[in-house]
Amino acid sequence: MNYSVRFYIRYHTHYGQDLYLLGNLPALGNDVPQHARLMQWGNEEWWYTDIRLAPGKPFTLRYQYLLREGEEVIYEGAVREFVFIPGEHPDIVFLDTWNDAHRPENAWLTAPFSRVFYKRSPAAITAPLTATHIFRVQAPLLDSSKTVCLLGSSLSTGNWDTSNPLLLQYDEQGWFSIALNLSGEAAPMYYKYGIYDQDRQQFVQYETGSNRELHTTATTGRQVILHDGFLRIAPAPWKGAGVAVPVFSLRSPEGFGTGEFADLPAFAQWAQQKGLQLIQLLPVNDTIQTGTWKDSYPYAAISSFALHPQYIRLQYVGSLPASHPLQRQFDRLRQWLNEKETVDYEEVMSFKLAYLRALFKAEGHRLQTPEYRQWLAANEHWLLPYAVYCFLRDRYGTGDFAQWPGYNVYDATAVKQLAVADEDAAAAVQYHFFVQYHLHRQLAAASAAVHDCNVVLKGDIAIGVARHSADTWMNPGHYYLDMQAGAPPDSFTSEGQNWGFPTYNWKHMRENGLEWWQQRLRHLSVYFDAFRIDHILGFFRIWQIPRDAIQGILGYFHPAVPVTPEEMSRRGIQFEESRYCLPYITDAILEELFGNYAGMMKEQLMHPLPDGRYQLLPAYSMQQKVAASALPETIKTILYNLIADVLFIKVSGDSKTLYHPRYDMAATRSFAALDAGSREALQALYHDYFYLRQESCWRREALDKLPLIKRATRMLICGEDLGMVPACVPGVMQAQGILSLEIERMPKSGNALFADISKAPYLSVLTPSTHDMSTLRGWWKENTSISRKYYQQQLQHTGPAPATATPELIREIISRHMASPAMWRIFQVQDLLAAEAPESTRNPDTERINIPAVASHYWCYRIPRNLPEMMPVR
């Protein structure tokens, strides 16, 4: 016999609003928002819906309420979880309280707090099957020596007797719960939660506010579950500090020329002694594409799941016989690599991969343990395709699967068959399983050891994946492979950034509720407690660059409301496609750029147009074609800039041709050559396109994606919201409870020179610098005028600013950040080390991790001292 489940939610709506219920049951949409269940309006305070379920095995019900108004959908702050035992009660009723996503309590319920800072051992509640009512409430930041208690107006709830309150148990879903049999009790019943000190065995205090009310009486065969939201006691806002460091930057005698996962516990001990509670890392996924130092770029993963073999500690995997050539050179080579100032990526990887292959040949047969088989079964969905991808990459000498003579189109059945039928493929697949399993074990062990230091790990999830990757091979429909992601010009580079990643086909991904993203985040949560969303602006819109371009300035926002010829006509713009969309090249410009060689350039690279301008020949009409030509580099650079001298980016598709204004249009020679009226009309159109017309579109895009990202994980989510930030971004992030990134020297208000960090939002991460920026010492010497103003205006010192950022000065800057109201203050390891005198004499240029303006940057910074040397002498 089926049984009924009714969900009630207290929420006051107005005309045009509807509530939906999304959950992990077919009747609730199977976690796909488009299939969420429409609820019914009960009265001004309540909405409800009923579903029928067949008896079955116990399972964890996960569900969440959604508010829809027009095209906009608002999600609750968190997903409820309840262990369901079907069939014990014919009728189940949930009475729920809406959870606003922006409440800071939601951040305090995430993994850093539940796993580490306020970790509790869960316990099963007493007599859940015979109870008529189960009360559940959440109490973040509650000290482990205390618990939640319940007192009420009935005999079953103690008649308000504080000497003997009902104590709630902390369950595996993070709620304080108690199961009661209220048979015979009259309604309404009044009750309140409070705090009980278990060490002193005494009642401490009631929650604030009026009494809670229960109007649902006990009925035979019915169980009522009350989700009462948060305990109404406001703790002081929790604040913490952390350190940001790439794993490869760590240095220890046990490492092999690079930082490794096994170094993290020792680094956590150092962080703990410095009063820090968090370690923030860069992405740690496998990036091996070329086998050269260019693979040091951590944001171009060939798999969003696989870990990078660079970070494995070979000694923890095993050792070769002493007579083996690789073992004979092990210690000598390790010492030589460890003494280097920076990571020698190619030497490190060459030896590590050779050693791992030798270890697999010698030790691989011993891997068949129950633990290994369990891990393999849980990860096979990504692991087998990744391993086969690596085999085919090595067999054909390229990760570009379009060039493979076979298997260039992913077929799951063919891949499984290859991994069994082909002897070489089978051996290679098992080898990659071997490496990934040991990486998993080492990172999981490191994460647990970091937690033992009362420190949490924060990961980094790249906005994109490598164009030639296992991800794009497996799911080409997830991406626009004819496009590249990047960023418009900013303070880092005047040409814009081109990251080379394909952009996402979000429409296709949304069809199954962003399952790929949810899998990615669930996988990350095995190791990390928090994560940084790299370029969170990409969830609102992405800067999309056609494949034929090199410079980011030739991109445009996607999605975006483009410009049509009709709109330009209405604005009085005499649009002519060849004039507005082709490079503006004249005799005067060619003479300016090429001097005496202008005639030769015209003759060899261009043909004249009727209006006196010139057009590049087809062989040189696109930046990628120029890059592939045999022209000298100086000529190529000039041609890149000529090709970018356009007013609009033309986009054709779906039988339509539309246009996007080129970023910084007014800086082009083409714009300068227009009449004053055309320039004025174009400026108005440009302002509308970039700063007005897109906001509602971008807001909807983010609200379609970010809540689904959040519901996949209990990790704390921080967004890197730097760059050209749309006006809708802060509001959306705040409403979703996603922490923003605040940097004093990169204010988000257009006119300020520095941000006022004393007014940083609580739900934010404050940092003096990121891995994409110069360190404090480097920044201090970049522009002495800015340094002087900072010294006088922000630090409020009189007299001349020091020529260098001394340890004392850096400590003062750190102290100012520590006083900020932001939840987190995170400092680059270089800045923390520079606050100590021994590092102050190093050239700050050598401490920089990345230079965004350099497309092929070598990521190789290492801290100057071994971890044991950094520990204070006891």
mmCIF file of N, CA and C in Angstrom, residues 402-447:
data_model
loop_
_atom_site.group_PDB
_atom_site.id
_atom_site.type_symbol
_atom_site.label_atom_id
_atom_site.label_comp_id
_atom_site.label_asym_id
_atom_site.label_seq_id
_atom_site.Cartn_x
_atom_site.Cartn_y
_atom_site.Cartn_z
ATOM 1 N N ALA A 402 40.725 15.315 -31.778
ATOM 2 C CA ALA A 402 40.288 15.434 -33.168
ATOM 3 C C ALA A 402 41.351 14.881 -34.129
ATOM 4 N N GLN A 403 42.595 14.813 -33.674
ATOM 5 C CA GLN A 403 43.675 14.312 -34.520
ATOM 6 C C GLN A 403 43.911 12.809 -34.350
ATOM 7 N N TRP A 404 43.218 12.173 -33.409
ATOM 8 C CA TRP A 404 43.410 10.746 -33.233
ATOM 9 C C TRP A 404 42.786 10.001 -34.403
ATOM 10 N N PRO A 405 43.472 9.019 -34.968
ATOM 11 C CA PRO A 405 42.883 8.262 -36.075
ATOM 12 C C PRO A 405 41.700 7.403 -35.648
ATOM 13 N N GLY A 406 41.629 7.080 -34.366
ATOM 14 C CA GLY A 406 40.499 6.330 -33.839
ATOM 15 C C GLY A 406 40.074 6.883 -32.505
ATOM 16 N N TYR A 407 38.824 6.621 -32.141
ATOM 17 C CA TYR A 407 38.269 7.045 -30.852
ATOM 18 C C TYR A 407 38.221 8.564 -30.701
ATOM 19 N N ASN A 408 38.233 9.296 -31.820
ATOM 20 C CA ASN A 408 38.190 10.756 -31.695
ATOM 21 C C ASN A 408 36.799 11.253 -31.277
ATOM 22 N N VAL A 409 35.796 10.419 -31.460
ATOM 23 C CA VAL A 409 34.460 10.700 -30.931
ATOM 24 C C VAL A 409 34.214 9.726 -29.782
ATOM 25 N N TYR A 410 33.941 10.257 -28.628
ATOM 26 C CA TYR A 410 33.816 9.409 -27.435
ATOM 27 C C TYR A 410 32.614 8.481 -27.545
ATOM 28 N N ASP A 411 32.872 7.204 -27.263
ATOM 29 C CA ASP A 411 31.832 6.194 -27.208
ATOM 30 C C ASP A 411 32.121 5.330 -25.980
ATOM 31 N N ALA A 412 31.235 5.387 -24.988
ATOM 32 C CA ALA A 412 31.494 4.716 -23.715
ATOM 33 C C ALA A 412 31.709 3.222 -23.889
ATOM 34 N N THR A 413 30.917 2.599 -24.755
ATOM 35 C CA THR A 413 31.053 1.156 -24.966
ATOM 36 C C THR A 413 32.402 0.828 -25.592
ATOM 37 N N ALA A 414 32.789 1.611 -26.618
ATOM 38 C CA ALA A 414 34.069 1.373 -27.288
ATOM 39 C C ALA A 414 35.241 1.599 -26.344
ATOM 40 N N VAL A 415 35.109 2.585 -25.457
ATOM 41 C CA VAL A 415 36.174 2.885 -24.503
ATOM 42 C C VAL A 415 36.350 1.722 -23.522
ATOM 43 N N LYS A 416 35.238 1.192 -23.018
ATOM 44 C CA LYS A 416 35.328 0.052 -22.099
ATOM 45 C C LYS A 416 35.946 -1.158 -22.785
ATOM 46 N N GLN A 417 35.563 -1.371 -24.040
ATOM 47 C CA GLN A 417 36.102 -2.511 -24.773
ATOM 48 C C GLN A 417 37.599 -2.351 -25.009
ATOM 49 N N LEU A 418 38.021 -1.122 -25.353
ATOM 50 C CA LEU A 418 39.443 -0.856 -25.573
ATOM 51 C C LEU A 418 40.239 -1.133 -24.308
ATOM 52 N N ALA A 419 39.701 -0.748 -23.160
ATOM 53 C CA ALA A 419 40.409 -0.902 -21.896
ATOM 54 C C ALA A 419 40.566 -2.354 -21.493
ATOM 55 N N VAL A 420 39.844 -3.259 -22.170
ATOM 56 C CA VAL A 420 39.936 -4.681 -21.850
ATOM 57 C C VAL A 420 40.628 -5.454 -22.963
ATOM 58 N N ALA A 421 40.237 -5.147 -24.217
ATOM 59 C CA ALA A 421 40.690 -5.962 -25.350
ATOM 60 C C ALA A 421 42.104 -5.643 -25.795
ATOM 61 N N ASP A 422 42.504 -4.377 -25.684
ATOM 62 C CA ASP A 422 43.842 -3.977 -26.123
ATOM 63 C C ASP A 422 44.808 -4.131 -24.946
ATOM 64 N N GLU A 423 45.833 -4.956 -25.110
ATOM 65 C CA GLU A 423 46.749 -5.246 -24.007
ATOM 66 C C GLU A 423 47.475 -4.001 -23.526
ATOM 67 N N ASP A 424 47.946 -3.181 -24.462
ATOM 68 C CA ASP A 424 48.644 -1.951 -24.076
ATOM 69 C C ASP A 424 47.699 -0.988 -23.360
ATOM 70 N N ALA A 425 46.475 -0.874 -23.893
ATOM 71 C CA ALA A 425 45.503 0.026 -23.268
ATOM 72 C C ALA A 425 45.145 -0.451 -21.874
ATOM 73 N N ALA A 426 44.951 -1.748 -21.723
ATOM 74 C CA ALA A 426 44.590 -2.289 -20.414
ATOM 75 C C ALA A 426 45.672 -2.008 -19.384
ATOM 76 N N ALA A 427 46.943 -2.198 -19.783
ATOM 77 C CA ALA A 427 48.039 -1.928 -18.852
ATOM 78 C C ALA A 427 48.109 -0.445 -18.501
ATOM 79 N N ALA A 428 47.928 0.417 -19.517
ATOM 80 C CA ALA A 428 47.984 1.865 -19.276
ATOM 81 C C ALA A 428 46.847 2.310 -18.364
ATOM 82 N N VAL A 429 45.668 1.770 -18.583
ATOM 83 C CA VAL A 429 44.513 2.137 -17.759
ATOM 84 C C VAL A 429 44.760 1.748 -16.301
ATOM 85 N N GLN A 430 45.252 0.556 -16.082
ATOM 86 C CA GLN A 430 45.532 0.123 -14.709
ATOM 87 C C GLN A 430 46.620 0.984 -14.068
ATOM 88 N N TYR A 431 47.577 1.411 -14.869
ATOM 89 C CA TYR A 431 48.633 2.296 -14.353
ATOM 90 C C TYR A 431 48.040 3.623 -13.875
ATOM 91 N N HIS A 432 47.166 4.216 -14.690
ATOM 92 C CA HIS A 432 46.579 5.497 -14.303
ATOM 93 C C HIS A 432 45.653 5.316 -13.102
ATOM 94 N N PHE A 433 44.965 4.179 -12.995
ATOM 95 C CA PHE A 433 44.191 3.892 -11.788
ATOM 96 C C PHE A 433 45.115 3.874 -10.566
ATOM 97 N N PHE A 434 46.240 3.216 -10.713
ATOM 98 C CA PHE A 434 47.240 3.081 -9.654
ATOM 99 C C PHE A 434 47.704 4.452 -9.166
ATOM 100 N N VAL A 435 48.064 5.329 -10.102
ATOM 101 C CA VAL A 435 48.565 6.661 -9.743
ATOM 102 C C VAL A 435 47.468 7.480 -9.065
ATOM 103 N N GLN A 436 46.258 7.486 -9.637
ATOM 104 C CA GLN A 436 45.180 8.288 -9.079
ATOM 105 C C GLN A 436 44.754 7.788 -7.698
ATOM 106 N N TYR A 437 44.804 6.475 -7.495
ATOM 107 C CA TYR A 437 44.432 5.940 -6.184
ATOM 108 C C TYR A 437 45.415 6.406 -5.111
ATOM 109 N N HIS A 438 46.691 6.371 -5.428
ATOM 110 C CA HIS A 438 47.678 6.817 -4.443
ATOM 111 C C HIS A 438 47.596 8.330 -4.227
ATOM 112 N N LEU A 439 47.318 9.080 -5.261
ATOM 113 C CA LEU A 439 47.104 10.523 -5.090
ATOM 114 C C LEU A 439 45.896 10.766 -4.184
ATOM 115 N N HIS A 440 44.832 10.030 -4.430
ATOM 116 C CA HIS A 440 43.631 10.163 -3.583
ATOM 117 C C HIS A 440 43.966 9.865 -2.125
ATOM 118 N N ARG A 441 44.673 8.767 -1.879
ATOM 119 C CA ARG A 441 45.005 8.401 -0.505
ATOM 120 C C ARG A 441 45.870 9.469 0.164
ATOM 121 N N GLN A 442 46.820 10.015 -0.587
ATOM 122 C CA GLN A 442 47.721 10.999 0.013
ATOM 123 C C GLN A 442 47.006 12.319 0.297
ATOM 124 N N LEU A 443 46.142 12.755 -0.616
ATOM 125 C CA LEU A 443 45.429 14.003 -0.365
ATOM 126 C C LEU A 443 44.390 13.819 0.741
ATOM 127 N N ALA A 444 43.699 12.681 0.763
ATOM 128 C CA ALA A 444 42.720 12.434 1.825
ATOM 129 C C ALA A 444 43.405 12.374 3.187
ATOM 130 N N ALA A 445 44.562 11.719 3.250
ATOM 131 C CA ALA A 445 45.300 11.654 4.517
ATOM 132 C C ALA A 445 45.789 13.034 4.931
ATOM 133 N N ALA A 446 46.256 13.816 3.968
ATOM 134 C CA ALA A 446 46.723 15.169 4.273
ATOM 135 C C ALA A 446 45.570 16.027 4.782
ATOM 136 N N SER A 447 44.403 15.906 4.152
ATOM 137 C CA SER A 447 43.238 16.680 4.581
ATOM 138 C C SER A 447 42.868 16.341 6.020
#
